[in-house]
């Protein structure tokens, strides 16, 4: 049962092959059985999940079922869930029970989805390996010596190991796509503004975007149908109609113009990953797509630019954690300054502190022009690169990450080496474009992801293009050994 | 730009973070390395380029000035570290 996709589960529930309660119990059992090894969940509330399931079964019996009614979905622990702990992977929020639901969580509740649990993540979504979590590293189900990627590492690992049919993630610099690639699943980062950020704990507000993490593109389309849409409560939410993302999945890719940025296939790319990606692109040519080389000349500035903008925004966003209204407070503060500094220093981990300090420095008097303003100007150049590329091509393809999953502990000593894990994903966030990673084979026995980047609000095309590939390949149906 | 211990102490103060003496050299190294990465930006020609603050070209939305949220003070203060008579308590600020 656990290898079924959402689309297949919907079928099974509709035909009464199983109830939501049976389904939910089966997944909860799997979590119990396997998550000691993987550590992909921070919180699992079986009582809530089973209650959701029974409510869903009633809804189904009454003939009121909607797309995801009765289907267990895991939420990244960055989405606020009323009454259930929301930690964001941090000691700072170890005691935090959100007083309201994130819009995304509410939308899943409204259609009767089952909350399977809250997934582990890098602390405040700052990391590319899920090693910065206060709750410990997550293991990659393909090889438990390897990281699952990050920051949505728990979501990626749990979906890859089939502990849940699907999960949510968030992507600020690659945090959906990179773990999806490293764990061999499908992960979509929508256009900035497409999915509400309300109740999604903020890291870098001009970059953060929530999205689905699933086995297949079809499932991602079903999930996005629920997640996307205008939200009055998010000031940067876009008021634009949401198409039915499942309705265009079967469109042909004949004549599709694919651009391959030469900068994504050069130095720094592991040759075995490059080979797998080239083989995937050949599949598209077989289906009638055309391929041309393009250039995104400012690609090499993306990581440096990101490490000004993201820390600057994070230092501002995370100033709300002051030990006064919620979250961790130090014992016996001697004065207000001591309360602030000690609560923050005890509550935040090393990587979060580094980024807050970089941001505070970049925004401090005398440095603004050299860092933040300069970064914003380069952000414009990077965005222009994409604009020009999309005048020539329909989609851009390349590797999601420069290498397959690395080993736990291998890159923790040097933050900068870790940052380079996101060289192909970060520019997409800076521009605000949608991007997807889909499984495209293996290198060194670990999964490889193919990244497909689309123009603004072209999620439907990305899902269509991904689905067509998944019809002629079976990488997305591979299950890691020990989890079959 | 390479940062030294004094720089780190200053930045930590701006960020309201307490740093132990023993942590300063580590932070100085890490932050200097990150800044070295960031300074690769210097090679970009950004003359006459408009800064981009936001990915979407949009104006701030306005709405009617209506009450949309109810007061939920007790609900929100349930998760506060210390409250008294509806107020958040902090150490004494004024003597």
XYZ file of C-alpha atoms in Angstrom:
579
model
C 0.000 0.000 0.000
C 2.776 2.451 0.944
C 4.289 2.643 -2.527
C 1.085 4.095 -3.956
C 1.074 7.630 -5.308
C -1.538 10.154 -4.222
C -3.351 9.607 -7.519
C -3.524 5.853 -6.808
C -4.595 6.390 -3.196
C -7.436 8.654 -4.325
C -8.567 5.810 -6.582
C -8.329 3.284 -3.709
C -10.301 5.458 -1.300
C -12.942 6.141 -3.913
C -13.329 2.418 -4.711
C -13.441 1.535 -0.998
C -10.365 -0.704 -1.282
C -9.307 0.769 2.053
C -10.471 3.482 4.428
C -8.516 6.569 5.394
C -8.196 5.134 8.893
C -6.598 1.935 7.549
C -4.362 3.964 5.293
C -3.316 6.337 8.066
C -2.611 3.443 10.465
C -0.436 1.800 7.823
C 1.643 4.966 7.375
C 1.867 5.606 11.127
C 3.172 2.046 11.503
C 5.776 2.705 8.854
C 6.867 5.879 10.587
C 7.149 3.954 13.869
C 9.105 1.188 12.170
C 11.560 3.287 10.152
C 11.873 6.742 11.600
C 14.243 5.720 14.385
C 16.717 5.186 11.558
C 15.862 8.244 9.471
C 14.846 10.880 12.055
C 12.690 12.539 9.418
C 9.943 13.633 11.820
C 10.103 16.023 14.760
C 6.489 15.510 15.876
C 3.991 12.776 15.057
C 0.628 13.043 16.776
C -1.101 9.721 16.047
C -4.298 10.757 17.841
C -4.714 13.842 15.670
C -3.879 11.875 12.521
C -6.399 9.137 13.306
C -9.077 11.658 14.198
C -8.444 13.442 10.872
C -8.721 10.048 9.170
C -12.035 9.152 10.801
C -13.429 12.583 9.909
C -12.250 12.010 6.351
C -13.907 8.603 6.183
C -17.165 10.220 7.221
C -16.710 12.902 4.579
C -16.084 10.225 1.961
C -19.107 8.185 3.096
C -21.268 11.303 2.870
C -20.135 11.828 -0.708
C -18.277 15.053 0.108
C -14.759 13.887 -0.679
C -12.348 16.401 -2.207
C -8.994 15.761 -3.863
C -6.887 15.033 -0.784
C -9.606 13.911 1.617
C -8.257 11.154 3.846
C -4.699 11.279 2.509
C -1.859 11.556 5.037
C 0.374 14.541 4.293
C 3.413 15.583 6.347
C 4.014 19.273 6.983
C 7.493 20.708 7.196
C 7.885 21.948 10.768
C 8.143 25.528 9.500
C 4.358 25.692 8.917
C 2.413 26.720 12.007
C -0.098 24.125 13.181
C -2.581 25.226 15.808
C -2.312 23.132 18.945
C 0.638 21.077 17.684
C 4.255 21.977 18.328
C 5.970 23.979 15.549
C 9.720 24.133 16.124
C 11.290 25.248 12.837
C 14.086 22.843 13.797
C 15.220 25.187 16.570
C 15.664 25.061 20.318
C 14.259 28.605 20.195
C 10.829 27.166 19.379
C 11.109 23.844 21.203
C 8.204 24.945 23.415
C 6.211 26.750 20.720
C 2.624 25.700 20.124
C 1.306 27.943 17.392
C -1.880 29.831 18.221
C -3.089 29.613 14.609
C -2.695 27.586 11.416
C -0.565 28.590 8.469
C -2.734 29.180 5.400
C -1.155 26.132 3.754
C -2.015 23.945 6.750
C -5.547 25.346 6.834
C -6.002 24.588 3.134
C -5.033 20.941 3.678
C -7.378 20.780 6.674
C -10.202 22.298 4.641
C -10.016 19.546 2.019
C -9.851 16.879 4.731
C -6.232 15.796 4.408
C -4.707 13.913 7.345
C -1.843 15.590 9.198
C 0.713 12.762 9.293
C 3.270 14.748 11.277
C 5.781 17.586 11.267
C 9.014 16.942 9.437
C 12.565 17.645 10.494
C 14.473 20.472 8.822
C 17.565 22.600 9.046
C 17.173 25.155 11.818
C 15.029 28.037 10.507
C 15.535 26.480 7.044
C 19.188 27.532 7.051
C 21.190 24.654 5.669
C 21.634 22.316 2.730
C 22.054 19.021 4.583
C 19.550 18.937 7.447
C 22.483 18.796 9.852
C 21.739 22.133 11.532
C 18.486 20.876 13.095
C 18.284 21.058 16.898
C 16.590 17.651 16.628
C 19.536 15.970 14.951
C 20.522 15.104 11.412
C 18.130 13.323 9.049
C 19.472 10.284 7.183
C 19.087 9.735 3.464
C 17.047 6.532 2.914
C 19.194 5.629 -0.109
C 22.260 5.472 2.117
C 22.013 6.278 5.789
C 25.588 7.577 5.800
C 24.461 10.342 3.462
C 22.599 13.580 4.108
C 19.101 13.988 2.626
C 19.869 17.566 1.576
C 18.163 20.550 3.104
C 16.542 22.432 4.390
C 13.409 20.331 3.719
C 15.423 17.165 4.445
C 12.840 15.486 6.664
C 10.103 15.960 4.069
C 12.340 14.594 1.300
C 13.535 11.574 3.308
C 10.035 10.670 4.543
C 8.562 10.764 1.025
C 11.536 8.866 -0.461
C 11.190 6.137 2.186
C 7.422 6.054 1.610
C 6.656 6.916 5.231
C 4.088 9.365 3.838
C 2.652 9.751 0.333
C 3.658 13.426 0.184
C 4.902 16.358 2.212
C 5.229 20.108 2.047
C 8.517 21.953 1.862
C 9.800 25.499 1.593
C 12.465 26.801 -0.741
C 14.523 29.937 -0.104
C 17.665 28.984 -2.056
C 16.936 25.417 -3.118
C 15.440 23.898 0.025
C 12.727 21.952 -1.826
C 14.595 21.089 -5.031
C 18.001 20.111 -3.635
C 16.692 17.600 -1.022
C 14.212 16.281 -3.623
C 17.182 15.636 -5.933
C 19.331 14.051 -3.228
C 16.487 11.750 -2.095
C 15.162 10.854 -5.559
C 11.728 12.473 -5.343
C 9.807 15.272 -7.095
C 9.907 18.753 -5.542
C 8.350 21.927 -6.902
C 9.204 25.470 -5.881
C 6.396 27.646 -7.259
C 6.691 31.236 -8.461
C 7.226 33.663 -5.587
C 3.769 34.740 -4.417
C 1.906 31.674 -5.719
C 1.618 29.873 -2.346
C 0.790 31.864 0.781
C 3.590 32.561 3.236
C 1.150 33.289 6.080
C 2.094 31.181 9.072
C 5.216 29.885 7.340
C 7.993 30.974 9.679
C 9.958 33.620 7.790
C 13.621 33.213 6.884
C 14.189 35.546 3.903
C 10.860 37.078 2.999
C 11.653 38.096 -0.587
C 12.835 34.550 -1.396
C 10.776 32.082 0.698
C 8.185 29.992 -1.092
C 6.305 26.855 -0.068
C 5.653 23.930 -2.378
C 4.889 20.217 -2.676
C 7.307 17.279 -2.309
C 5.946 14.098 -3.829
C 6.776 10.896 -5.674
C 5.448 12.139 -9.010
C 4.724 15.321 -10.931
C 1.079 14.276 -11.104
C 0.951 14.208 -7.297
C 2.688 17.595 -7.155
C -0.053 18.956 -9.438
C -2.763 17.579 -7.125
C -0.975 19.109 -4.109
C -0.417 22.479 -5.797
C -4.110 22.647 -6.692
C -4.726 22.783 -2.935
C -1.767 24.963 -1.931
C -1.800 27.720 -4.575
C -3.924 30.815 -4.474
C -4.351 34.351 -3.269
C -4.251 35.012 0.450
C -5.338 38.336 1.896
C -3.118 37.605 4.910
C 0.118 37.502 2.902
C 1.023 40.955 1.617
C 3.071 39.519 -1.266
C 0.534 36.908 -2.302
C -0.384 37.240 -5.966
C -4.018 37.648 -6.933
C -4.045 35.621 -10.111
C -6.352 32.744 -11.051
C -5.097 29.242 -10.234
C -5.380 26.809 -13.136
C -6.169 23.120 -12.603
C -2.588 21.868 -12.700
C -3.715 18.312 -13.461
C -5.579 19.325 -16.625
C -2.484 19.940 -18.778
C -0.319 17.018 -17.598
C -0.994 15.014 -20.750
C -0.056 17.785 -23.199
C 2.611 16.772 -25.685
C 6.148 18.101 -25.333
C 6.671 17.905 -29.094
C 8.283 21.141 -30.214
C 9.133 22.182 -26.643
C 12.181 24.440 -26.701
C 14.648 23.483 -23.983
C 17.553 25.742 -23.046
C 20.676 24.303 -21.454
C 22.677 27.016 -19.702
C 26.345 26.411 -20.398
C 27.135 27.758 -16.932
C 25.237 24.807 -15.370
C 27.406 22.194 -17.070
C 30.854 23.568 -16.423
C 33.345 23.516 -13.613
C 32.066 22.250 -10.268
C 29.617 19.733 -11.732
C 30.329 16.111 -10.900
C 30.766 14.390 -14.309
C 28.595 11.417 -13.290
C 25.741 13.781 -12.393
C 26.253 15.652 -15.673
C 26.046 12.380 -17.631
C 22.775 11.358 -15.947
C 21.264 14.763 -16.694
C 22.335 14.554 -20.353
C 20.679 11.134 -20.666
C 17.466 12.621 -19.253
C 17.581 15.464 -21.749
C 17.986 12.912 -24.569
C 14.614 11.460 -23.494
C 13.026 14.821 -24.200
C 14.641 14.924 -27.621
C 13.168 11.479 -28.311
C 9.767 12.925 -27.413
C 10.211 15.692 -29.973
C 11.593 18.551 -27.895
C 14.445 20.656 -29.260
C 17.524 21.566 -27.297
C 19.723 24.634 -27.572
C 22.595 26.011 -25.547
C 21.877 29.263 -23.743
C 23.844 31.473 -21.406
C 22.979 32.863 -17.977
C 26.135 34.944 -17.725
C 25.676 36.157 -14.136
C 25.218 32.671 -12.671
C 28.516 32.788 -10.783
C 27.292 35.824 -8.822
C 24.182 34.040 -7.519
C 25.690 32.421 -4.407
C 27.607 35.543 -3.261
C 24.510 37.707 -3.854
C 22.278 35.294 -1.995
C 24.596 35.295 1.017
C 23.975 39.000 1.425
C 20.247 39.139 0.720
C 19.188 36.033 2.657
C 21.210 36.813 5.815
C 20.134 40.467 5.717
C 16.478 39.491 5.597
C 17.008 36.756 8.187
C 18.707 39.094 10.638
C 15.664 41.322 10.410
C 13.066 38.520 10.554
C 14.728 36.701 13.425
C 14.922 39.823 15.563
C 11.393 38.871 16.708
C 12.885 36.050 18.776
C 13.711 38.062 21.866
C 12.494 35.888 24.712
C 9.566 38.197 25.515
C 6.362 37.045 23.807
C 7.049 33.433 22.842
C 9.882 30.992 22.346
C 12.916 30.329 24.498
C 13.723 32.594 27.441
C 16.932 32.258 29.436
C 16.812 31.617 33.189
C 17.194 34.527 35.632
C 17.970 37.407 33.247
C 19.752 40.167 35.121
C 18.485 42.947 32.871
C 16.689 43.417 29.564
C 19.850 43.233 27.440
C 20.835 40.020 29.187
C 17.354 38.644 28.528
C 17.664 39.388 24.803
C 21.228 38.256 24.226
C 21.206 35.147 26.375
C 17.773 33.945 25.185
C 18.920 34.339 21.580
C 22.340 32.797 22.086
C 20.910 29.798 23.907
C 17.999 29.406 21.488
C 19.807 29.689 18.147
C 22.307 27.210 16.739
C 25.654 28.033 15.135
C 24.577 28.386 11.503
C 21.647 30.625 12.384
C 23.909 32.845 14.477
C 26.436 33.085 11.645
C 23.763 34.195 9.206
C 22.212 36.684 11.616
C 25.657 38.218 12.164
C 26.450 38.381 8.436
C 23.108 40.076 7.878
C 23.544 42.505 10.756
C 26.996 43.384 9.415
C 25.815 43.846 5.810
C 23.039 46.174 6.955
C 25.138 48.123 9.465
C 25.998 51.783 9.020
C 28.583 52.362 6.320
C 28.265 48.922 4.677
C 24.771 49.049 3.197
C 25.823 50.237 -0.274
C 28.746 47.846 -0.569
C 26.739 44.796 0.385
C 22.950 45.002 0.345
C 22.506 47.550 -2.427
C 25.173 45.898 -4.559
C 23.473 42.535 -4.060
C 20.097 43.960 -5.087
C 21.639 45.307 -8.284
C 23.173 41.946 -9.135
C 19.824 40.367 -8.360
C 18.440 42.501 -11.200
C 21.190 41.268 -13.544
C 20.450 37.646 -12.635
C 16.751 38.199 -13.207
C 17.487 39.814 -16.602
C 19.534 36.762 -17.621
C 16.419 34.634 -17.203
C 14.173 37.151 -18.980
C 16.436 37.065 -22.012
C 16.650 33.272 -21.924
C 12.863 32.894 -21.869
C 12.617 34.946 -25.055
C 14.341 32.027 -26.788
C 13.254 28.927 -24.899
C 10.203 27.519 -23.080
C 12.022 25.870 -20.200
C 15.560 25.704 -18.879
C 17.054 22.369 -17.831
C 20.125 21.338 -15.920
C 21.279 19.535 -12.815
C 19.534 20.428 -9.538
C 22.710 20.009 -7.499
C 26.368 19.785 -8.539
C 26.854 16.440 -6.804
C 24.884 13.535 -5.362
C 24.178 13.374 -1.628
C 27.368 13.842 0.384
C 28.147 12.059 3.629
C 26.971 13.265 7.008
C 29.663 15.448 8.572
C 31.557 15.869 5.322
C 30.816 19.585 4.826
C 29.947 20.857 8.300
C 33.404 22.248 9.021
C 33.346 24.837 6.273
C 30.123 26.824 5.801
C 31.188 28.149 2.393
C 31.626 24.654 0.886
C 28.127 23.826 2.141
C 26.739 26.974 0.513
C 28.001 25.841 -2.885
C 25.563 22.874 -2.756
C 22.961 25.333 -4.019
C 24.797 26.879 -6.984
C 22.147 25.810 -9.516
C 19.065 26.536 -7.422
C 19.730 29.904 -5.792
C 19.395 32.092 -8.902
C 15.825 30.837 -9.364
C 14.854 32.213 -5.942
C 16.597 35.522 -6.589
C 14.551 35.899 -9.777
C 11.367 34.542 -8.128
C 10.813 31.921 -10.851
C 9.286 28.452 -10.495
C 11.556 25.407 -10.608
C 11.108 21.683 -10.170
C 13.472 18.794 -9.478
C 12.552 15.330 -10.726
C 14.374 12.008 -10.313
C 16.678 11.397 -13.293
C 18.691 8.308 -12.477
C 21.623 7.605 -10.240
C 25.305 8.392 -9.962
C 27.513 6.534 -7.503
C 24.354 4.667 -6.364
C 22.770 7.883 -5.141
C 19.888 9.760 -6.823
C 20.362 12.544 -9.358
C 17.824 15.323 -9.900
C 16.957 17.063 -13.152
C 16.031 20.687 -12.573
C 13.503 22.340 -14.874
C 13.041 26.096 -14.592
C 10.026 27.869 -16.076
C 8.892 31.395 -16.669
C 6.779 33.203 -14.065
C 3.561 31.344 -13.143
C 4.313 28.495 -15.534
C 4.005 25.786 -12.882
C 1.513 23.974 -15.135
C 4.109 23.697 -17.869
C 6.802 22.451 -15.452
C 4.428 19.792 -14.139
C 3.394 18.796 -17.669
C 6.997 18.540 -18.850
C 7.929 16.528 -15.740
C 4.928 14.227 -16.058
C 5.748 13.426 -19.685
C 9.259 12.364 -18.631
C 7.852 10.246 -15.818
C 5.637 8.440 -18.335
C 8.679 7.164 -20.217
C 10.994 6.552 -17.246
C 10.597 4.832 -13.884
C 13.204 6.566 -11.703
C 10.403 8.134 -9.662
C 9.047 4.660 -8.825
C 12.319 3.372 -7.387
C 12.173 2.800 -3.661
C 15.323 2.693 -1.527
C 16.435 -0.727 -0.332
C 14.977 -1.643 3.044
C 11.912 0.540 2.499
C 10.196 -1.417 -0.326
C 37.222 41.869 4.393
C 38.774 39.915 7.244
C 37.084 40.429 10.590
C 38.847 40.331 13.943
C 37.540 39.617 17.441
C 36.548 43.226 18.052
C 34.507 43.280 14.858
C 32.747 40.087 15.890
C 31.935 41.492 19.315
C 30.510 44.611 17.704
C 28.397 42.646 15.226
C 27.205 40.277 17.950
C 26.063 43.268 19.955
C 24.169 44.675 16.950
C 22.523 41.268 16.514
C 21.795 40.981 20.250
C 23.793 37.776 20.548
C 26.029 36.935 23.486
C 29.386 35.493 22.476
C 31.816 33.636 24.696
C 35.453 34.726 24.553
C 36.353 31.238 23.313
C 33.937 31.453 20.371
C 35.318 34.701 18.940
C 38.198 33.301 16.846
C 35.900 30.687 15.265
C 33.284 33.268 14.370
C 35.946 35.653 13.045
C 37.228 32.918 10.705
C 33.810 31.759 9.541
C 32.422 35.238 8.994
C 35.581 36.324 7.167
C 35.293 33.326 4.843
C 31.664 34.109 4.110
C 32.551 37.738 3.405
C 35.294 36.564 1.077
C 32.657 34.649 -0.860
C 30.345 37.659 -0.818
C 33.056 39.977 -2.098
C 33.088 38.128 -5.399
C 30.206 40.510 -6.101
C 32.765 43.275 -6.620
C 33.542 41.840 -10.064
C 30.013 42.593 -11.315
C 29.501 45.774 -13.282
C 26.365 47.283 -11.780
C 26.643 50.815 -13.131
C 23.171 52.078 -14.124
C 21.468 48.951 -12.783
C 18.314 49.474 -10.747
C 18.374 47.566 -7.451
C 15.789 44.763 -7.285
C 14.195 44.571 -3.862
C 11.573 42.054 -4.745
C 11.024 39.387 -7.411
C 7.632 40.622 -8.542
C 6.875 44.016 -9.923
C 3.959 44.808 -7.676
C 2.638 47.655 -5.580
C 1.639 47.299 -1.956
C -1.978 46.242 -1.750
C -4.382 48.441 0.170
C -7.652 47.384 1.746
C -10.646 49.017 3.345
C -9.981 50.223 6.870
C -12.175 47.638 8.555
C -11.726 45.555 11.658
C -10.839 42.058 10.457
C -9.177 40.500 13.488
C -10.590 40.008 16.954
C -8.638 40.618 20.106
C -7.099 37.298 21.173
C -4.784 38.481 23.898
C -5.313 35.581 26.304
C -4.931 33.090 23.487
C -1.628 34.594 22.351
C -0.304 35.102 25.859
C -0.772 31.411 26.656
C 2.577 30.765 24.991
C 4.451 33.695 26.550
C 7.285 32.950 28.974
C 5.939 35.327 31.657
C 2.759 37.396 31.812
C 0.846 39.157 34.544
C -2.539 40.913 34.303
C -2.413 40.738 30.529
C 1.085 42.221 30.322
C 4.330 40.636 29.170
C 6.878 40.679 31.974
C 10.541 41.544 31.416
C 13.312 42.493 33.875
C 13.019 45.954 35.369
C 14.039 48.610 32.813
C 13.534 51.850 34.782
C 14.816 52.221 38.345
